[in-house]
Amino acid sequence: MNNNQTSEKSEFNLFSEENVKDQFAIFEQMRSRGSVVPVPNPMGGSEQTWIITRMDVAMEVLKDHSRFTVDMNSIDSDNDIRKNLSGELDSSEPQTFFTGKSMLFVDEPDHRRLRSLVSKAFTPRYMESLRPRVQEIADELINQVEGKGEMDLVKDYAYPFPINVISEMLGVPQEDRPQIHVWSEAIAKGLGFGKQDPEVEQHLRSFAEYTAQLVANKRVEPSDDLISQLIAIEEEGDRLNEDELISMITLLIFAGHETTSNLIATGSYLLLTHPEQLEQLKQNLNLVPSAVEELLRFNGPATSSGPRYATQDTELDGQPIQKGDVVIPLLKSANRDELQFDQPEELDLERKIKRHLAFGHGIHMCLGAPLARVEGDVAFTTLLSRLPGLQLSVPPEEIHWHYSLLSEGLASLPLKF
């Protein structure tokens, strides 16, 4: 039996804005209490909620979909924000990845069926074949700011870079991309455990309606893009229905740029606030791929995975878990696990990393990880090679962040060079 708390009461309210902003100190305190720690239920329901703080136990939860499911419909539970939101949206309307049936919220065999439809487009080999075009997009963005001597890295680079990459893959018209950013940013900021922005429902509805119209247009005029390929697959048989198709596409659009944008912006901030590490990287750009892995480990875009629901009475690291309990693997805490990494609170771009959980683990591991790695490699290499003397324009304490227990990102990052 380990030293985990068995009481349902906890001092760790991770869902308060104050604690989220001081998250790494809170995570360290939680790890000192155990690998399975109780927290207040984020939606006020009666089900017990547990945070998983250490890597080995987080991996156990993420890969064991017989004991822990992402499908809340298979568990008699009413505490999940997605269920609350889904119930308020008209089921006859187009569904997004968050309200409809998407890979995020189903286990096998549905997950395998849905993921297999797009997995070939996200293999490491195919992503590498896109590198020349990814490089062109990065260079085009730097060309626009190079002569100015200053930039907002989020607005001018970290956001437009990945959304242009994924939009070209999918066939999203360029003139629509700013609106997609508005929807995506609102969804990322407005949805999270324990909070719900009242405007999010309309953003989700608008996003779904847009995607449905985009699909309708591609049916009439297909082209050489992933959306047209998915439509062709759907029309060949019953492997995708309309709701699944729209949910899949909204997921690919949203996840295909939001997390990578955060990786580029947060990673740049970390480099600029660790000048010795930055100088080491500038002197040897061959270190960029390993630096990307360390930046992901140190402070990756995803704070936690989505919630899992216990399908049976079980235990984790000696802690009894009851059927219906909510279990949330805390990815950022697992990536700072002292049992897995030497000096985990130190940023070390030469660190030899066997594994981290920034992209999750198991069958729900991020489909876009190979693309994110290529984009991260190109983004940082281009930034450091093209803009010498890069530095913050304002003190670090004046940088504005947006936080939730799902993700973290920079609102802006003013730089000069």
Tab-separated table of C-alpha atoms in Angstrom:
chain	number	residue	atom	x	y	z
A	1	MET	CA	0.000	0.000	0.000
A	2	ASN	CA	1.469	3.363	-0.926
A	3	ASN	CA	1.013	6.710	0.769
A	4	ASN	CA	-1.952	7.816	-1.331
A	5	GLN	CA	-4.788	9.520	0.470
A	6	THR	CA	-7.930	7.416	0.769
A	7	SER	CA	-10.201	10.228	1.902
A	8	GLU	CA	-12.476	11.804	-0.688
A	9	LYS	CA	-11.538	15.264	0.589
A	10	SER	CA	-8.525	17.053	-0.844
A	11	GLU	CA	-6.778	20.363	-0.430
A	12	PHE	CA	-5.857	20.311	-4.116
A	13	ASN	CA	-8.455	22.215	-6.070
A	14	LEU	CA	-6.800	22.166	-9.473
A	15	PHE	CA	-9.843	23.738	-11.025
A	16	SER	CA	-9.311	27.135	-9.405
A	17	GLU	CA	-7.656	29.754	-11.606
A	18	GLU	CA	-5.120	30.591	-8.894
A	19	ASN	CA	-3.895	27.000	-8.643
A	20	VAL	CA	-3.812	26.473	-12.402
A	21	LYS	CA	-1.483	29.470	-12.736
A	22	ASP	CA	0.862	27.974	-10.139
A	23	GLN	CA	0.431	24.509	-11.550
A	24	PHE	CA	3.924	23.042	-11.384
A	25	ALA	CA	4.315	23.848	-7.678
A	26	ILE	CA	0.910	22.255	-7.045
A	27	PHE	CA	1.841	19.211	-9.147
A	28	GLU	CA	5.028	18.723	-7.121
A	29	GLN	CA	3.056	18.855	-3.873
A	30	MET	CA	0.598	16.333	-5.252
A	31	ARG	CA	3.335	13.908	-6.308
A	32	SER	CA	4.696	14.046	-2.756
A	33	ARG	CA	1.280	12.819	-1.546
A	34	GLY	CA	1.104	9.923	-3.972
A	35	SER	CA	0.458	8.842	-7.517
A	36	VAL	CA	-3.352	8.808	-7.132
A	37	VAL	CA	-4.716	11.903	-5.398
A	38	PRO	CA	-8.359	12.893	-4.788
A	39	VAL	CA	-9.560	16.299	-5.989
A	40	PRO	CA	-12.926	18.060	-5.910
A	41	ASN	CA	-15.290	16.966	-8.653
A	42	PRO	CA	-14.946	19.632	-11.374
A	43	MET	CA	-18.619	19.498	-12.380
A	44	GLY	CA	-20.026	19.218	-8.876
A	45	GLY	CA	-21.293	15.679	-9.358
A	46	SER	CA	-21.255	12.915	-6.784
A	47	GLU	CA	-18.580	10.787	-8.471
A	48	GLN	CA	-15.138	10.731	-6.906
A	49	THR	CA	-12.428	12.330	-9.038
A	50	TRP	CA	-8.778	11.245	-8.914
A	51	ILE	CA	-5.693	12.904	-10.371
A	52	ILE	CA	-2.855	10.650	-11.557
A	53	THR	CA	0.436	12.400	-10.859
A	54	ARG	CA	3.176	9.908	-11.862
A	55	MET	CA	4.166	8.498	-15.208
A	56	ASP	CA	3.941	4.745	-14.624
A	57	VAL	CA	0.421	4.942	-13.199
A	58	ALA	CA	-0.681	7.454	-15.866
A	59	MET	CA	0.527	5.039	-18.560
A	60	GLU	CA	-1.356	2.219	-16.868
A	61	VAL	CA	-4.604	4.200	-17.048
A	62	LEU	CA	-4.068	5.465	-20.590
A	63	LYS	CA	-3.404	2.045	-22.088
A	64	ASP	CA	-5.970	0.001	-20.113
A	65	HIS	CA	-9.270	0.699	-21.884
A	66	SER	CA	-10.921	-2.352	-20.325
A	67	ARG	CA	-10.779	-0.850	-16.811
A	68	PHE	CA	-10.850	2.826	-17.849
A	69	THR	CA	-12.935	4.170	-20.707
A	70	VAL	CA	-13.167	7.526	-22.453
A	71	ASP	CA	-16.782	6.767	-23.393
A	72	MET	CA	-18.911	8.415	-20.749
A	73	ASN	CA	-22.025	6.922	-22.333
A	74	SER	CA	-20.902	3.496	-21.144
A	75	ILE	CA	-20.827	4.713	-17.523
A	76	ASP	CA	-23.749	6.016	-15.482
A	77	SER	CA	-22.154	9.422	-14.889
A	78	ASP	CA	-23.455	12.967	-15.148
A	79	ASN	CA	-20.399	14.994	-14.223
A	80	ASP	CA	-18.618	15.460	-17.517
A	81	ILE	CA	-18.675	18.856	-19.203
A	82	ARG	CA	-19.093	17.217	-22.594
A	83	LYS	CA	-22.281	15.455	-21.489
A	84	ASN	CA	-23.655	18.694	-20.071
A	85	LEU	CA	-22.871	20.558	-23.281
A	86	SER	CA	-24.090	17.804	-25.605
A	87	GLY	CA	-27.431	17.792	-23.857
A	88	GLU	CA	-27.910	21.491	-24.539
A	89	LEU	CA	-27.171	21.278	-28.259
A	90	ASP	CA	-29.793	20.167	-30.753
A	91	SER	CA	-28.895	16.618	-31.746
A	92	SER	CA	-30.272	17.275	-35.232
A	93	GLU	CA	-27.576	19.893	-35.850
A	94	PRO	CA	-24.092	19.062	-37.179
A	95	GLN	CA	-21.842	17.728	-34.417
A	96	THR	CA	-18.259	18.750	-33.651
A	97	PHE	CA	-15.523	16.503	-32.274
A	98	PHE	CA	-16.581	17.643	-28.801
A	99	THR	CA	-20.298	16.927	-29.080
A	100	GLY	CA	-20.416	14.172	-31.664
A	101	LYS	CA	-18.867	10.738	-32.036
A	102	SER	CA	-15.157	11.249	-32.533
A	103	MET	CA	-11.975	9.318	-31.829
A	104	LEU	CA	-11.566	11.233	-28.575
A	105	PHE	CA	-14.616	9.722	-26.932
A	106	VAL	CA	-14.840	6.116	-28.113
A	107	ASP	CA	-12.838	2.983	-27.361
A	108	GLU	CA	-12.359	-0.172	-29.421
A	109	PRO	CA	-13.648	-1.270	-31.868
A	110	ASP	CA	-15.061	2.125	-32.945
A	111	HIS	CA	-11.804	3.906	-32.201
A	112	ARG	CA	-9.807	1.589	-34.442
A	113	ARG	CA	-12.333	2.009	-37.255
A	114	LEU	CA	-12.300	5.808	-37.065
A	115	ARG	CA	-8.564	6.202	-36.598
A	116	SER	CA	-7.693	3.818	-39.417
A	117	LEU	CA	-9.451	6.120	-41.878
A	118	VAL	CA	-6.906	8.912	-41.376
A	119	SER	CA	-3.874	7.146	-39.908
A	120	LYS	CA	-2.139	6.721	-43.286
A	121	ALA	CA	-2.098	10.480	-43.710
A	122	PHE	CA	-0.240	10.972	-40.439
A	123	THR	CA	2.602	8.457	-40.644
A	124	PRO	CA	6.138	9.717	-39.921
A	125	ARG	CA	7.141	8.924	-43.518
A	126	TYR	CA	4.310	10.938	-45.031
A	127	MET	CA	4.915	13.829	-42.637
A	128	GLU	CA	8.566	13.909	-43.665
A	129	SER	CA	7.471	14.116	-47.303
A	130	LEU	CA	5.663	17.359	-46.411
A	131	ARG	CA	8.785	18.958	-44.925
A	132	PRO	CA	9.682	21.051	-48.028
A	133	ARG	CA	6.216	22.645	-48.087
A	134	VAL	CA	6.245	23.083	-44.292
A	135	GLN	CA	9.592	24.865	-44.672
A	136	GLU	CA	8.149	27.139	-47.366
A	137	ILE	CA	5.283	28.151	-45.070
A	138	ALA	CA	7.694	28.959	-42.237
A	139	ASP	CA	9.903	31.028	-44.538
A	140	GLU	CA	6.921	32.918	-45.963
A	141	LEU	CA	5.872	33.949	-42.448
A	142	ILE	CA	9.378	35.061	-41.472
A	143	ASN	CA	9.651	37.030	-44.731
A	144	GLN	CA	6.647	39.103	-43.618
A	145	VAL	CA	8.279	40.248	-40.358
A	146	GLU	CA	12.005	40.056	-41.068
A	147	GLY	CA	12.374	43.724	-41.982
A	148	LYS	CA	10.291	45.035	-39.086
A	149	GLY	CA	12.630	44.146	-36.229
A	150	GLU	CA	9.714	43.098	-34.043
A	151	MET	CA	6.803	40.658	-34.018
A	152	ASP	CA	4.114	39.104	-31.886
A	153	LEU	CA	5.269	35.517	-32.190
A	154	VAL	CA	1.802	34.104	-31.455
A	155	LYS	CA	-0.054	36.213	-34.025
A	156	ASP	CA	2.670	36.362	-36.671
A	157	TYR	CA	4.163	32.870	-36.507
A	158	ALA	CA	3.041	30.325	-33.915
A	159	TYR	CA	-0.622	30.462	-34.909
A	160	PRO	CA	-0.543	30.912	-38.731
A	161	PHE	CA	2.229	28.351	-39.256
A	162	PRO	CA	0.407	25.166	-38.138
A	163	ILE	CA	-3.059	26.269	-39.255
A	164	ASN	CA	-1.750	26.852	-42.777
A	165	VAL	CA	-0.091	23.421	-42.780
A	166	ILE	CA	-3.157	21.480	-41.604
A	167	SER	CA	-5.521	23.581	-43.733
A	168	GLU	CA	-3.554	22.790	-46.880
A	169	MET	CA	-3.629	19.093	-45.989
A	170	LEU	CA	-7.380	19.167	-45.457
A	171	GLY	CA	-8.342	21.600	-48.205
A	172	VAL	CA	-9.637	24.448	-46.016
A	173	PRO	CA	-9.817	27.703	-48.033
A	174	GLN	CA	-7.298	30.320	-46.937
A	175	GLU	CA	-9.949	33.015	-46.475
A	176	ASP	CA	-11.718	30.840	-43.850
A	177	ARG	CA	-8.684	30.292	-41.611
A	178	PRO	CA	-8.984	33.486	-39.499
A	179	GLN	CA	-12.549	32.553	-38.546
A	180	ILE	CA	-11.450	29.015	-37.654
A	181	HIS	CA	-8.858	30.550	-35.350
A	182	VAL	CA	-11.587	32.558	-33.597
A	183	TRP	CA	-13.657	29.416	-33.033
A	184	SER	CA	-10.688	27.296	-31.982
A	185	GLU	CA	-9.345	29.846	-29.526
A	186	ALA	CA	-12.789	30.292	-27.964
A	187	ILE	CA	-13.222	26.521	-27.629
A	188	ALA	CA	-9.746	26.026	-26.132
A	189	LYS	CA	-10.227	28.819	-23.595
A	190	GLY	CA	-13.911	28.339	-22.867
A	191	LEU	CA	-14.067	24.601	-22.267
A	192	GLY	CA	-12.398	22.868	-19.384
A	193	PHE	CA	-13.047	20.985	-16.220
A	194	GLY	CA	-15.211	23.020	-13.925
A	195	LYS	CA	-16.000	25.883	-16.292
A	196	GLN	CA	-18.113	26.574	-19.299
A	197	ASP	CA	-18.104	29.823	-21.230
A	198	PRO	CA	-21.717	30.480	-22.286
A	199	GLU	CA	-20.512	31.622	-25.726
A	200	VAL	CA	-18.787	28.302	-26.402
A	201	GLU	CA	-22.019	26.591	-27.426
A	202	GLN	CA	-22.494	29.084	-30.251
A	203	HIS	CA	-18.854	28.762	-31.331
A	204	LEU	CA	-19.199	24.975	-31.430
A	205	ARG	CA	-22.436	25.247	-33.368
A	206	SER	CA	-20.921	27.673	-35.882
A	207	PHE	CA	-17.822	25.503	-36.283
A	208	ALA	CA	-19.977	22.429	-36.944
A	209	GLU	CA	-22.196	24.282	-39.422
A	210	TYR	CA	-19.133	25.558	-41.259
A	211	THR	CA	-17.633	22.063	-41.453
A	212	ALA	CA	-20.919	20.619	-42.733
A	213	GLN	CA	-20.985	23.236	-45.499
A	214	LEU	CA	-17.306	22.580	-46.295
A	215	VAL	CA	-18.090	18.873	-46.677
A	216	ALA	CA	-21.078	19.684	-48.898
A	217	ASN	CA	-18.858	21.851	-51.122
A	218	LYS	CA	-16.221	19.107	-51.382
A	219	ARG	CA	-18.879	16.598	-52.412
A	220	VAL	CA	-19.697	18.814	-55.390
A	221	GLU	CA	-16.108	19.796	-56.196
A	222	PRO	CA	-13.648	17.257	-54.729
A	223	SER	CA	-9.940	17.949	-54.942
A	224	ASP	CA	-6.649	16.402	-53.900
A	225	ASP	CA	-7.028	16.892	-50.139
A	226	LEU	CA	-7.784	14.851	-47.050
A	227	ILE	CA	-11.410	15.965	-46.704
A	228	SER	CA	-12.158	14.797	-50.238
A	229	GLN	CA	-10.452	11.488	-49.453
A	230	LEU	CA	-12.563	11.026	-46.317
A	231	ILE	CA	-15.743	11.789	-48.271
A	232	ALA	CA	-14.768	9.182	-50.864
A	233	ILE	CA	-14.235	6.629	-48.092
A	234	GLU	CA	-17.628	7.473	-46.581
A	235	GLU	CA	-19.370	7.076	-49.931
A	236	GLU	CA	-17.797	3.650	-50.506
A	237	GLY	CA	-19.602	2.072	-47.578
A	238	ASP	CA	-20.743	2.437	-44.001
A	239	ARG	CA	-17.342	3.095	-42.449
A	240	LEU	CA	-18.154	6.767	-41.745
A	241	ASN	CA	-21.543	8.360	-41.326
A	242	GLU	CA	-22.172	12.078	-41.764
A	243	ASP	CA	-21.854	12.941	-38.050
A	244	GLU	CA	-18.634	10.944	-37.790
A	245	LEU	CA	-17.249	12.644	-40.872
A	246	ILE	CA	-17.973	16.156	-39.581
A	247	SER	CA	-16.692	15.289	-36.094
A	248	MET	CA	-13.498	13.879	-37.604
A	249	ILE	CA	-12.842	16.948	-39.725
A	250	THR	CA	-13.478	19.465	-36.938
A	251	LEU	CA	-11.124	17.434	-34.717
A	252	LEU	CA	-8.380	17.426	-37.370
A	253	ILE	CA	-8.754	21.176	-37.952
A	254	PHE	CA	-8.769	22.041	-34.238
A	255	ALA	CA	-6.149	19.621	-32.942
A	256	GLY	CA	-4.040	20.046	-36.071
A	257	HIS	CA	-3.093	23.588	-35.173
A	258	GLU	CA	-4.083	24.523	-31.605
A	259	THR	CA	-1.577	22.315	-29.755
A	260	THR	CA	1.291	22.906	-32.208
A	261	SER	CA	0.724	26.652	-31.951
A	262	ASN	CA	1.092	26.344	-28.181
A	263	LEU	CA	4.228	24.223	-28.586
A	264	ILE	CA	5.899	26.846	-30.782
A	265	ALA	CA	4.895	29.816	-28.617
A	266	THR	CA	5.571	28.238	-25.220
A	267	GLY	CA	8.774	26.620	-26.486
A	268	SER	CA	10.039	29.968	-27.772
A	269	TYR	CA	9.253	31.595	-24.441
A	270	LEU	CA	11.119	28.851	-22.580
A	271	LEU	CA	14.180	29.239	-24.804
A	272	LEU	CA	14.216	33.015	-24.392
A	273	THR	CA	13.972	32.723	-20.613
A	274	HIS	CA	16.755	30.103	-20.503
A	275	PRO	CA	19.509	32.030	-22.321
A	276	GLU	CA	22.247	29.436	-21.811
A	277	GLN	CA	20.088	26.736	-23.363
A	278	LEU	CA	19.103	29.095	-26.175
A	279	GLU	CA	22.717	29.909	-26.976
A	280	GLN	CA	23.626	26.231	-26.967
A	281	LEU	CA	20.834	25.553	-29.461
A	282	LYS	CA	21.794	28.469	-31.717
A	283	GLN	CA	25.353	27.155	-31.856
A	284	ASN	CA	24.139	23.691	-32.876
A	285	LEU	CA	20.811	23.596	-34.680
A	286	ASN	CA	21.200	19.839	-35.066
A	287	LEU	CA	19.988	19.722	-31.464
A	288	VAL	CA	16.535	21.041	-32.445
A	289	PRO	CA	14.784	17.625	-32.705
A	290	SER	CA	15.929	16.612	-29.220
A	291	ALA	CA	15.182	20.132	-27.967
A	292	VAL	CA	11.591	19.759	-29.216
A	293	GLU	CA	11.208	16.579	-27.145
A	294	GLU	CA	12.571	18.313	-24.045
A	295	LEU	CA	10.302	21.323	-24.556
A	296	LEU	CA	7.354	18.946	-24.870
A	297	ARG	CA	8.380	17.158	-21.681
A	298	PHE	CA	9.141	20.306	-19.734
A	299	ASN	CA	5.933	22.175	-20.553
A	300	GLY	CA	3.932	20.606	-23.355
A	301	PRO	CA	0.645	22.013	-24.685
A	302	ALA	CA	-1.649	19.471	-22.963
A	303	THR	CA	-1.896	19.763	-19.191
A	304	SER	CA	-3.943	16.606	-18.794
A	305	SER	CA	-5.518	13.921	-20.894
A	306	GLY	CA	-9.259	13.752	-21.208
A	307	PRO	CA	-11.013	12.096	-18.257
A	308	ARG	CA	-11.286	8.337	-17.976
A	309	TYR	CA	-14.133	6.549	-16.211
A	310	ALA	CA	-13.606	3.391	-14.170
A	311	THR	CA	-15.646	0.581	-15.714
A	312	GLN	CA	-15.316	-1.609	-12.594
A	313	ASP	CA	-14.145	-1.572	-9.014
A	314	THR	CA	-10.368	-1.744	-9.165
A	315	GLU	CA	-7.248	-0.192	-7.666
A	316	LEU	CA	-4.360	1.955	-8.831
A	317	ASP	CA	-1.041	1.778	-6.993
A	318	GLY	CA	-2.870	0.491	-3.934
A	319	GLN	CA	-5.651	3.075	-4.034
A	320	PRO	CA	-9.181	1.609	-4.331
A	321	ILE	CA	-11.124	3.024	-7.288
A	322	GLN	CA	-14.860	2.484	-7.584
A	323	LYS	CA	-16.816	1.920	-10.767
A	324	GLY	CA	-17.873	5.312	-12.165
A	325	ASP	CA	-15.000	7.230	-10.553
A	326	VAL	CA	-13.365	9.845	-12.757
A	327	VAL	CA	-9.628	9.398	-13.316
A	328	ILE	CA	-7.563	12.196	-14.905
A	329	PRO	CA	-3.937	11.505	-15.893
A	330	LEU	CA	-1.992	14.730	-15.344
A	331	LEU	CA	0.439	14.698	-18.255
A	332	LYS	CA	2.525	17.673	-17.159
A	333	SER	CA	3.006	16.193	-13.712
A	334	ALA	CA	3.972	12.800	-15.152
A	335	ASN	CA	6.540	14.551	-17.340
A	336	ARG	CA	8.123	16.074	-14.209
A	337	ASP	CA	8.128	12.743	-12.338
A	338	GLU	CA	11.276	12.533	-10.192
A	339	LEU	CA	11.175	8.741	-10.453
A	340	GLN	CA	11.526	8.978	-14.250
A	341	PHE	CA	13.821	11.955	-14.870
A	342	ASP	CA	16.965	13.346	-13.251
A	343	GLN	CA	16.401	16.948	-12.185
A	344	PRO	CA	13.034	17.120	-13.961
A	345	GLU	CA	12.552	20.794	-13.024
A	346	GLU	CA	15.589	21.725	-15.131
A	347	LEU	CA	15.308	22.445	-18.851
A	348	ASP	CA	18.056	20.406	-20.538
A	349	LEU	CA	17.971	20.407	-24.337
A	350	GLU	CA	20.507	17.569	-24.485
A	351	ARG	CA	18.475	15.335	-22.193
A	352	LYS	CA	18.180	11.765	-23.445
A	353	ILE	CA	14.442	11.120	-23.234
A	354	LYS	CA	13.205	7.561	-23.521
A	355	ARG	CA	9.577	8.626	-23.332
A	356	HIS	CA	7.270	11.418	-22.287
A	357	LEU	CA	3.500	11.789	-22.215
A	358	ALA	CA	3.079	15.129	-23.982
A	359	PHE	CA	1.214	13.319	-26.777
A	360	GLY	CA	-0.548	10.905	-24.433
A	361	HIS	CA	-0.181	7.117	-24.531
A	362	GLY	CA	-2.045	4.039	-25.711
A	363	ILE	CA	-4.686	3.897	-28.412
A	364	HIS	CA	-5.626	7.545	-27.886
A	365	MET	CA	-2.082	8.843	-28.331
A	366	CYS	CA	-2.123	11.998	-30.467
A	367	LEU	CA	-2.570	11.088	-34.116
A	368	GLY	CA	-0.769	14.249	-35.183
A	369	ALA	CA	2.426	13.654	-33.178
A	370	PRO	CA	4.558	13.004	-36.314
A	371	LEU	CA	3.267	16.218	-37.888
A	372	ALA	CA	3.862	18.217	-34.689
A	373	ARG	CA	7.463	16.980	-34.550
A	374	VAL	CA	8.170	18.012	-38.140
A	375	GLU	CA	6.523	21.400	-37.561
A	376	GLY	CA	8.417	21.937	-34.301
A	377	ASP	CA	11.731	21.069	-35.952
A	378	VAL	CA	11.113	23.427	-38.879
A	379	ALA	CA	9.587	26.204	-36.761
A	380	PHE	CA	12.428	26.511	-34.249
A	381	THR	CA	15.218	25.961	-36.780
A	382	THR	CA	13.807	28.650	-39.068
A	383	LEU	CA	13.135	31.093	-36.242
A	384	LEU	CA	16.637	30.842	-34.790
A	385	SER	CA	18.477	30.836	-38.103
A	386	ARG	CA	16.508	33.665	-39.735
A	387	LEU	CA	16.075	36.090	-36.816
A	388	PRO	CA	19.369	36.647	-34.956
A	389	GLY	CA	19.295	38.476	-31.659
A	390	LEU	CA	15.771	37.326	-30.872
A	391	GLN	CA	14.624	38.505	-27.428
A	392	LEU	CA	11.551	39.399	-25.413
A	393	SER	CA	10.198	42.922	-25.863
A	394	VAL	CA	8.660	43.006	-22.378
A	395	PRO	CA	9.634	41.527	-18.997
A	396	PRO	CA	8.555	37.869	-18.545
A	397	GLU	CA	6.079	38.820	-15.816
A	398	GLU	CA	4.146	40.949	-18.320
A	399	ILE	CA	3.552	38.036	-20.675
A	400	HIS	CA	-0.133	37.024	-20.751
A	401	TRP	CA	-1.133	33.350	-20.612
A	402	HIS	CA	-4.427	31.511	-20.807
A	403	TYR	CA	-4.821	28.483	-18.571
A	404	SER	CA	-7.085	25.520	-18.033
A	405	LEU	CA	-6.592	22.025	-16.717
A	406	LEU	CA	-6.803	20.809	-20.318
A	407	SER	CA	-4.221	23.090	-21.877
A	408	GLU	CA	-2.033	26.142	-21.475
A	409	GLY	CA	-0.889	28.691	-23.991
A	410	LEU	CA	0.358	32.215	-24.557
A	411	ALA	CA	-2.075	34.961	-25.473
A	412	SER	CA	0.782	36.875	-27.083
A	413	LEU	CA	4.583	36.928	-27.128
A	414	PRO	CA	6.102	40.308	-28.132
A	415	LEU	CA	9.622	39.862	-29.517
A	416	LYS	CA	12.325	42.029	-31.052
A	417	PHE	CA	15.330	41.059	-33.119
